[in-house]
CSV table of C-alpha atoms in Angstrom, one decimal:
chain,number,residue,atom,x,y,z
A,1,MET,CA,36.6,129.6,65.1
A,2,ASN,CA,39.1,128.7,66.8
A,3,PHE,CA,36.8,127.0,69.7
A,4,ALA,CA,37.2,122.8,69.1
A,5,GLU,CA,41.2,123.5,70.1
A,6,ASN,CA,41.3,126.3,72.3
A,7,LEU,CA,38.9,124.6,74.3
A,8,ARG,CA,41.0,121.1,74.7
A,9,THR,CA,43.8,123.2,74.4
A,10,LEU,CA,42.7,125.1,77.7
A,11,ARG,CA,41.3,121.8,79.2
A,12,GLU,CA,45.2,119.3,78.7
A,13,LYS,CA,47.2,122.7,80.3
A,14,ARG,CA,44.7,122.2,83.8
A,15,GLY,CA,45.7,118.6,83.4
A,16,MET,CA,41.3,118.0,83.0
A,17,THR,CA,40.2,114.2,81.9
A,18,GLN,CA,37.5,114.8,79.2
A,19,GLU,CA,35.1,113.0,82.1
A,20,GLN,CA,36.6,115.5,84.7
A,21,LEU,CA,35.3,118.2,82.6
A,22,ALA,CA,31.7,116.7,81.9
A,23,GLU,CA,31.5,116.6,86.0
A,24,ARG,CA,32.3,119.9,86.3
A,25,MET,CA,29.8,121.8,83.3
A,26,GLU,CA,27.6,118.8,84.2
A,27,VAL,CA,27.3,117.1,81.3
A,28,SER,CA,28.3,114.1,79.2
A,29,ARG,CA,31.6,113.1,78.2
A,30,GLN,CA,30.4,112.4,74.5
A,31,THR,CA,29.3,115.7,74.9
A,32,VAL,CA,33.2,117.7,75.5
A,33,SER,CA,34.1,115.2,73.0
A,34,LYS,CA,32.0,116.4,70.3
A,35,TRP,CA,33.1,120.3,71.6
A,36,GLU,CA,36.6,119.6,71.0
A,37,SER,CA,35.8,118.0,67.8
A,38,GLY,CA,33.4,120.6,67.0
A,39,GLY,CA,30.8,118.8,66.1
A,40,SER,CA,29.1,120.8,68.6
A,41,PHE,CA,28.7,123.8,69.9
A,42,PRO,CA,27.5,124.4,73.7
A,43,GLU,CA,24.9,126.5,74.7
A,44,MET,CA,25.7,130.4,75.9
A,45,GLU,CA,25.3,129.6,79.3
A,46,LYS,CA,27.6,126.5,79.3
A,47,MET,CA,29.9,128.8,76.8
A,48,MET,CA,30.4,131.8,80.0
A,49,GLN,CA,31.0,128.4,82.8
A,50,LEU,CA,33.7,127.5,80.3
A,51,ALA,CA,35.5,131.1,80.5
A,52,GLU,CA,34.5,130.7,83.9
A,53,LEU,CA,36.1,127.3,84.7
A,54,PHE,CA,39.3,128.6,82.6
A,55,SER,CA,39.5,132.3,83.2
A,56,CYS,CA,39.6,133.9,79.8
A,57,THR,CA,37.4,135.8,77.8
A,58,LEU,CA,34.5,134.7,75.4
A,59,ASP,CA,36.7,136.3,72.6
A,60,GLY,CA,39.5,134.4,73.4
A,61,LEU,CA,38.0,130.7,73.7
A,62,LEU,CA,35.8,131.5,71.2
A,63,LYS,CA,38.3,133.3,68.8
A,64,GLY,CA,41.6,133.2,70.2
A,65,GLU,CA,45.0,131.1,69.4
A,66,LEU,CA,45.7,130.2,72.4
A,67,LYS,CA,48.2,127.5,71.4
A,68,LYS,CA,50.6,129.7,69.0
A,69,ALA,CA,49.5,132.8,71.5
A,70,ASP,CA,51.8,130.4,74.1
A,71,GLU,CA,54.5,130.1,72.4
A,72,ASN,CA,55.4,134.2,72.8
A,73,GLY,CA,52.7,135.0,75.4
A,74,ALA,CA,55.5,134.6,78.5
A,75,ALA,CA,58.1,136.9,77.0
A,76,LEU,CA,55.7,139.6,75.9
A,77,TYR,CA,53.7,139.6,79.5
A,78,GLU,CA,57.2,139.6,81.2
A,79,GLU,CA,58.4,143.1,79.1
A,80,HIS,CA,54.5,144.1,79.7
A,81,GLY,CA,54.5,143.8,83.2
A,82,ASN,CA,57.6,145.7,83.7
A,83,ARG,CA,56.8,148.5,81.2
A,84,ILE,CA,54.1,149.1,82.9
A,85,ALA,CA,56.0,149.2,86.1
A,86,LYS,CA,58.3,151.7,85.4
A,87,THR,CA,55.3,153.5,83.9
A,88,VAL,CA,53.2,154.2,86.7
A,89,SER,CA,56.3,154.8,89.2
A,90,ALA,CA,57.9,157.4,87.1
A,91,GLY,CA,54.4,159.4,86.9
A,92,VAL,CA,54.2,159.1,90.3
A,93,CYS,CA,57.6,160.5,91.0
A,94,CYS,CA,56.8,163.4,88.6
A,95,CYS,CA,54.0,164.3,90.9
A,96,ILE,CA,56.0,164.7,93.5
A,97,GLY,CA,59.0,165.3,92.3
A,98,GLY,CA,57.4,168.6,91.2
A,99,LEU,CA,56.6,169.8,94.7
A,100,ALA,CA,60.3,169.3,95.3
A,101,VAL,CA,60.3,171.0,92.5
A,102,SER,CA,58.5,173.6,93.8
A,103,ALA,CA,59.8,174.2,96.7
A,104,ALA,CA,63.3,174.8,95.2
A,105,VAL,CA,62.2,177.5,93.2
A,106,GLU,CA,60.3,179.6,95.5
A,107,SER,CA,62.9,181.2,96.5
A,108,ILE,CA,64.1,182.2,93.7
A,109,LEU,CA,60.5,182.7,91.6
A,110,SER,CA,56.9,183.8,93.4
A,111,GLU,CA,54.8,181.5,94.4
A,112,ASP,CA,52.5,181.3,91.4
A,113,GLY,CA,55.5,181.0,89.9
A,114,SER,CA,57.1,177.8,91.6
A,115,ALA,CA,53.2,176.3,90.8
A,116,ILE,CA,53.7,176.7,87.4
A,117,PHE,CA,56.4,173.8,88.0
A,118,PHE,CA,54.4,171.2,89.9
A,119,LEU,CA,51.5,172.1,88.0
A,120,LEU,CA,53.9,171.2,84.8
A,121,PHE,CA,55.3,168.3,86.3
A,122,ALA,CA,52.0,167.0,87.5
A,123,LEU,CA,50.9,166.6,83.9
A,124,ALA,CA,53.9,164.8,82.9
A,125,GLY,CA,52.6,162.1,85.9
A,126,VAL,CA,49.3,162.6,84.0
A,127,VAL,CA,50.2,161.6,80.8
A,128,LEU,CA,52.5,159.0,82.3
A,129,PHE,CA,49.5,157.3,83.5
A,130,VAL,CA,47.1,157.3,81.1
A,131,ARG,CA,50.2,156.0,78.6
A,132,ALA,CA,49.9,153.1,81.4
A,133,GLY,CA,46.8,152.7,81.2
A,134,MET,CA,46.2,152.6,77.4
A,135,ALA,CA,49.4,150.4,77.4
A,136,SER,CA,47.6,147.9,79.6
A,137,SER,CA,44.3,148.0,78.3
A,138,HIS,CA,45.5,147.0,74.9
A,139,PHE,CA,47.6,144.5,75.6
A,140,ARG,CA,44.6,142.7,78.2
A,141,ASN,CA,42.4,142.9,74.6
A,142,LYS,CA,45.2,141.4,73.2
A,143,HIS,CA,46.0,139.0,75.4
A,144,PRO,CA,43.2,137.9,76.5
A,145,TYR,CA,44.3,135.2,78.4
A,146,VAL,CA,48.3,134.0,79.5
A,147,GLU,CA,49.7,130.6,80.6
A,148,PRO,CA,51.0,130.8,84.3
A,149,PHE,CA,55.0,129.9,83.8
A,150,TYR,CA,56.9,131.7,86.8
A,151,THR,CA,58.5,129.0,88.4
A,152,GLU,CA,58.0,128.7,92.6
A,153,GLU,CA,62.6,129.6,92.0
A,154,GLN,CA,61.6,132.3,90.2
A,155,LYS,CA,58.7,133.1,92.6
A,156,GLU,CA,60.8,132.8,95.5
A,157,ARG,CA,63.8,135.0,93.9
A,158,PHE,CA,61.7,137.7,93.4
A,159,HIS,CA,60.1,137.7,96.6
A,160,GLU,CA,63.2,138.7,98.6
A,161,LYS,CA,63.6,141.5,96.5
A,162,TYR,CA,60.2,143.2,96.9
A,163,THR,CA,61.1,142.3,100.9
A,164,SER,CA,63.8,144.6,100.0
A,165,PHE,CA,62.3,147.5,98.0
A,166,LEU,CA,59.5,147.7,100.3
A,167,THR,CA,61.6,148.0,103.7
A,168,ALA,CA,64.2,150.1,101.7
A,169,GLY,CA,60.6,152.5,100.3
A,170,ILE,CA,59.1,152.6,103.8
A,171,GLY,CA,63.0,153.5,106.1
A,172,ILE,CA,63.3,156.3,102.9
A,173,ILE,CA,60.5,157.8,103.7
A,174,ILE,CA,60.2,157.8,107.2
A,175,ALA,CA,64.0,158.9,106.6
A,176,SER,CA,62.6,162.0,104.9
A,177,VAL,CA,60.4,162.9,107.8
A,178,ILE,CA,62.9,163.0,110.3
A,179,TRP,CA,64.9,165.1,108.3
A,180,MET,CA,62.3,167.4,107.6
A,181,ILE,CA,62.2,168.0,111.7
A,182,PHE,CA,66.1,168.0,112.4
A,183,ALA,CA,66.2,170.3,109.5
A,184,GLU,CA,63.8,173.1,110.9
A,185,ASN,CA,64.4,172.2,114.6
A,186,VAL,CA,67.9,171.8,114.8
A,187,MET,CA,69.5,173.0,112.0
A,188,HIS,CA,67.3,176.0,111.4
A,189,MET,CA,67.9,175.0,107.8
A,190,GLY,CA,65.7,177.1,105.0
A,191,GLU,CA,62.1,176.2,104.3
A,192,SER,CA,62.7,175.9,100.9
A,193,LEU,CA,65.9,173.9,101.1
A,194,ALA,CA,64.4,171.5,103.4
A,195,THR,CA,61.1,171.5,101.9
A,196,THR,CA,63.0,170.1,99.0
A,197,VAL,CA,64.6,167.6,100.6
A,198,PHE,CA,62.3,165.9,102.2
A,199,PHE,CA,60.2,165.8,98.6
A,200,LEU,CA,63.1,164.2,97.0
A,201,GLY,CA,63.3,161.7,99.8
A,202,VAL,CA,59.4,161.4,99.4
A,203,MET,CA,59.2,160.4,95.7
A,204,THR,CA,62.4,158.3,96.1
A,205,GLY,CA,60.6,155.7,98.5
A,206,VAL,CA,57.0,155.8,97.1
A,207,GLY,CA,58.6,155.6,93.7
A,208,MET,CA,60.2,152.1,95.0
A,209,ILE,CA,56.8,150.7,96.8
A,210,VAL,CA,54.8,151.6,93.5
A,211,TYR,CA,57.5,149.7,91.5
A,212,ILE,CA,57.6,146.9,93.6
A,213,GLY,CA,54.6,146.7,94.4
A,214,LEU,CA,53.9,146.2,90.8
A,215,GLN,CA,56.4,144.2,89.6
A,216,ALA,CA,54.7,141.7,92.5
A,217,SER,CA,50.8,142.0,90.7
A,218,LYS,CA,53.3,141.3,87.3
A,219,TYR,CA,53.7,137.5,89.5
A,220,ASN,CA,50.3,136.8,90.2
A,221,VAL,CA,49.3,135.3,86.6
A,222,GLU,CA,46.6,133.9,88.0
A,223,ALA,CA,44.9,137.0,88.8
A,224,TYR,CA,45.5,138.3,85.3
A,225,ASN,CA,42.9,136.6,83.8
A,226,ALA,CA,40.9,136.3,86.1
A,227,ASP,CA,40.2,140.0,85.9
A,228,ASN,CA,41.0,140.1,82.6
A,229,ALA,CA,37.3,137.7,82.6
A,230,TRP,CA,35.6,140.0,84.2
A,231,GLU,CA,36.5,143.5,83.2
A,232,ASN,CA,36.1,141.7,79.8
A,233,SER,CA,32.0,140.2,80.8
A,234,GLU,CA,28.7,142.4,80.2
A,235,GLU,CA,28.8,143.0,83.8
A,236,GLY,CA,32.7,144.2,84.1
A,237,ARG,CA,32.1,146.9,81.6
A,238,GLU,CA,29.3,148.3,83.3
A,239,ASN,CA,30.3,148.5,86.0
A,240,ASN,CA,34.0,150.1,84.3
A,241,ARG,CA,31.2,153.0,82.1
A,242,LYS,CA,29.6,153.6,86.5
A,243,ILE,CA,33.4,153.9,87.3
A,244,GLY,CA,34.6,156.3,84.6
A,245,LYS,CA,31.6,158.3,84.9
A,246,ALA,CA,32.4,158.8,88.5
A,247,CYS,CA,35.6,159.5,88.8
A,248,GLY,CA,35.5,161.9,85.6
A,249,ILE,CA,32.3,164.1,87.6
A,250,VAL,CA,34.7,163.1,90.9
A,251,MET,CA,37.7,165.7,88.7
A,252,THR,CA,35.1,167.6,87.2
A,253,VAL,CA,34.7,169.2,90.4
A,254,VAL,CA,37.8,169.1,91.9
A,255,THR,CA,39.2,171.1,88.9
A,256,ALA,CA,36.1,173.9,89.2
A,257,ALA,CA,37.1,174.2,93.1
A,258,PHE,CA,40.6,174.2,92.3
A,259,VAL,CA,39.7,176.8,89.1
A,260,GLY,CA,37.6,179.2,92.0
A,261,LEU,CA,39.3,178.9,94.9
A,262,SER,CA,42.1,179.4,93.4
A,263,ALA,CA,40.7,182.7,91.6
A,264,VAL,CA,40.0,184.0,94.4
A,265,THR,CA,41.8,183.3,97.0
A,266,GLY,CA,44.7,184.0,94.7
A,267,ALA,CA,46.6,180.7,96.5
A,268,TRP,CA,47.3,179.2,93.1
A,269,GLY,CA,50.2,177.5,94.8
A,270,GLU,CA,48.6,176.3,97.8
A,271,LEU,CA,45.5,174.6,96.6
A,272,TRP,CA,47.6,171.2,94.4
A,273,TRP,CA,46.0,169.1,97.4
A,274,LEU,CA,42.5,168.9,96.5
A,275,PHE,CA,44.0,167.1,93.8
A,276,ALA,CA,45.5,164.4,95.8
A,277,VAL,CA,42.1,164.1,97.3
A,278,GLY,CA,40.4,163.8,94.1
A,279,GLY,CA,42.8,160.9,92.8
A,280,ILE,CA,42.4,159.5,97.0
A,281,LEU,CA,38.2,159.8,96.2
A,282,CYS,CA,38.6,158.3,92.6
A,283,GLY,CA,40.3,155.6,94.0
A,284,ALA,CA,38.5,154.6,96.9
A,285,LEU,CA,35.4,155.4,94.6
A,286,SER,CA,36.2,151.8,92.5
A,287,ILE,CA,37.0,149.8,95.2
A,288,TYR,CA,33.4,150.6,96.5
A,289,LEU,CA,32.2,150.5,93.1
A,290,SER,CA,33.7,147.2,92.2
A,291,ARG,CA,31.8,144.1,91.9
A,292,ARG,CA,33.6,141.4,91.4
A,293,ARG,CA,32.4,137.6,91.4
A,294,ASP,CA,33.3,135.4,94.1
């Protein structure tokens, strides 16, 4: 076990003395000294308090090699954050882009034929979401704690980029809505072409907003450490199981409703919005069921 070395490393990173840590833990300085020298081991209650204090998991505190991990942790975290932002935003673009492609081919193929294109693109988006989720879970398990490393200068430069991306994304979405109104009421353009351009614009704007939002989350290393510690606690695992069950039930009901209603009405291409509603419900349930510690 590397507990003694990890505790000393974490304490020194926070700029805390043994006396200050002892005061926070309500023990004597000699007790902390024994912990760091390997002469004694804290009780489970104290161990959990230490994990919470340093925003790390129990496994990371007990068995992790935090000192060694710091050497390449920053680079790995940066690479992982960029990959997740690209993957998730690509998944969102696939789902919305499927609507654009479906609208484009609707005048050539039947309505059912165009719906197949949307479902294929939506499937690609779901695959990307699952891939991002699995990659994120794997990274969090392997790197339970990352030492905050972004400088204030780096954060300030990113804030300028964040503002530009966010305003541009919102502007593109508004411009797409204006285009749709103008194309139908002024230019009297065909519905298929107008809708295709509209969804392409929405795809671009939403994709930019999702990408830059995930990049912003990457810069909050402290929140990553706190969330990771909570999710790996027993309370966090139980909460995630509840969310998984609830979302599974919602999506099962949505899928059954989509298949049933489409089979009865024959409107396979018009009921895609049920999945969007299901996704929103899952997001709302996740927020409602999450019970974060203060």
